[in-house]
Amino acid sequence: MSAPPPFPSRPRVGLVGFGAFGRLIARHLAPHAGLTVHDPYLPAATLAARLAADAGPHAVAADLAAAADCPLVILATPVASLAEAVRGLAPHLRPGTLVVDVGSVKTGPAAILQAELPVDVEILATHPLFGPQSAGESADGIRGLKIAVCPLRGRRALRAAAFLRRGLGLDVILTTPEAHDRAMASVQGLTHLIAKVLVAMEPLPTRMTTRSFDLLMQAVGMVRHDAPEVFHAIERANPHAAAVRQRFFALARRLDAELSAEAEFSAEPVHAGPDRLAS
Amino acid sequence: MSAPPPFPSRPRVGLVGFGAFGRLIARHLAPHAGLTVHDPYLPAATLAARLAADAGPHAVAADLAAAADCPLVILATPVASLAEAVRGLAPHLRPGTLVVDVGSVKTGPAAILQAELPVDVEILATHPLFGPQSAGESADGIRGLKIAVCPLRGRRALRAAAFLRRGLGLDVILTTPEAHDRAMASVQGLTHLIAKVLVAMEPLPTRMTTRSFDLLMQAVGMVRHDAPEVFHAIERANPHAAAVRQRFFALARRLDAELSAEAEFSAEPVHAGPDRLAS
């Protein structure tokens, strides 16, 4: 069913999903590999235009079977549709193929990959701890940026982790799906939660600001344009996110209660007159 | 009552209060002025040691009357004890003296300064939008950092604002106490609120982090060691802070309710099995 390999002299990589993150992958793998790209939702013309812009001559659009025929297949689909993507992919994979995912949560996706992929297929679950924004921020591109990596099955998964470190210069953090999701429930859960609330409070001052507020809004700026799927993966698909949220809200409520209780000791609002500010 | 001026060849500046911010002021004014410093709460030996460290030979410790005798007097006391400080200072001031405050709120302090200082004393209310931390961060020191400035009374107040810009290189933002407090209720109110809650959630991940989370924690790091008086001035003495907090909490609750309602559509937790992640 699959066409002859289009890049005889390069390592062949299949890429399933060509949204914001799939495109970022293509830009950084194009110098190293020949990419066979499949996206079930993009119109053919859109996909072709994106491929030309992001990977130049080192990528071709193809059907799922052709992408699956590569020795390395990267799944860059939303976490919520991973199961569907894996089930569609599984029948086309050759023994020994390495499948890599890149989602923001790892416990659920790792279970899906291990349950749905043939036992002779190797698995590396990853979460690049950056998006197109941070990757575009530095002159070094993605060099030095962090990626969490869970080798789930096979020796090629370990070799791929080594390539991420030496080939792409990433800061590779070896972890487990459980440890990853616990950390990200705080790291991404809190960042996105705070960002959502602050964006809802806009307009906020931009001229009369402190350095710490500027840093806060810089953090907000890095995640405010993330796709809704990313927010939902972080806040709902991560099994620990709800508990972190509850803890944040409980502590915030306690702080608010403390501030309100203290305020009651001043009989009037503190700005009512000079006396109210005396200690 | 006051001793002869100790710095005959330099502009004389009285500085009342020698906590973290008073010391920062001394470090940056010592090259330009002779400082007469009074702090009612510091033991004499501590004050002498701090003066030697921060201002070298260009500062002397003195009583309140000697500090009040200078043509420019800076009040670097906590907002909560400003009224007391101003009342103590007022009887010692000469006509034409310029009094400057540096507190984190401006409506209440401006009212105090205007009500308690003699009518022939000029007033400049200021809020340097930085602390010792941001000032120490850059090789340029305080150059380019922001200061909010409300000239309340007299022409020397305007000239002092010009010195802050040209002499010290600060980014001077001319404003009113009301506009300042409205902006700071969001800027400082939100930063300190979020920082307090995040500090209470520690330990938080430090290795497996995203760039946006790192920025968030950098913002937290800049305010976490602020004196409790600063937090209380920001959250309680600012007349608009409570409303901003209520809005933050209301939006956070709404977001939480939305996430919980969506989660109910999944009959089981999303990590219970592969099927739950399918869209």
mmCIF file of N, CA and C in Angstrom, chain A residues 247 251, chain B residues 197-204 217 220 224:
data_model
loop_
_atom_site.group_PDB
_atom_site.id
_atom_site.type_symbol
_atom_site.label_atom_id
_atom_site.label_comp_id
_atom_site.label_asym_id
_atom_site.label_seq_id
_atom_site.Cartn_x
_atom_site.Cartn_y
_atom_site.Cartn_z
ATOM 1 N N ARG A 247 -6.086 22.879 45.830
ATOM 2 C CA ARG A 247 -5.150 23.373 46.840
ATOM 3 C C ARG A 247 -4.896 24.874 46.631
ATOM 4 N N LEU A 251 -5.947 27.681 49.445
ATOM 5 C CA LEU A 251 -4.958 28.605 50.013
ATOM 6 C C LEU A 251 -5.323 30.051 49.705
ATOM 7 N N VAL B 197 0.305 32.686 47.537
ATOM 8 C CA VAL B 197 -0.325 31.375 47.380
ATOM 9 C C VAL B 197 0.707 30.359 46.856
ATOM 10 N N LEU B 198 1.500 30.754 45.865
ATOM 11 C CA LEU B 198 2.486 29.816 45.311
ATOM 12 C C LEU B 198 3.547 29.444 46.348
ATOM 13 N N VAL B 199 3.991 30.396 47.146
ATOM 14 C CA VAL B 199 4.977 30.091 48.194
ATOM 15 C C VAL B 199 4.375 29.086 49.184
ATOM 16 N N ALA B 200 3.072 29.259 49.492
ATOM 17 C CA ALA B 200 2.408 28.330 50.416
ATOM 18 C C ALA B 200 2.299 26.927 49.823
ATOM 19 N N MET B 201 2.368 26.812 48.485
ATOM 20 C CA MET B 201 2.268 25.497 47.827
ATOM 21 C C MET B 201 3.615 24.791 47.720
ATOM 22 N N GLU B 202 4.678 25.438 48.096
ATOM 23 C CA GLU B 202 6.004 24.822 47.954
ATOM 24 C C GLU B 202 6.148 23.624 48.879
ATOM 25 N N PRO B 203 6.999 22.617 48.524
ATOM 26 C CA PRO B 203 7.909 22.629 47.375
ATOM 27 C C PRO B 203 7.196 22.437 46.031
ATOM 28 N N LEU B 204 7.601 23.234 45.048
ATOM 29 C CA LEU B 204 7.130 23.102 43.675
ATOM 30 C C LEU B 204 8.307 22.613 42.819
ATOM 31 N N MET B 217 7.834 31.831 38.599
ATOM 32 C CA MET B 217 8.565 31.659 39.851
ATOM 33 C C MET B 217 9.640 32.737 40.031
ATOM 34 N N VAL B 220 7.725 35.471 41.552
ATOM 35 C CA VAL B 220 7.543 35.139 42.965
ATOM 36 C C VAL B 220 8.825 35.442 43.744
ATOM 37 N N ARG B 224 9.014 37.558 47.294
ATOM 38 C CA ARG B 224 8.785 36.653 48.427
ATOM 39 C C ARG B 224 9.458 37.114 49.707
#
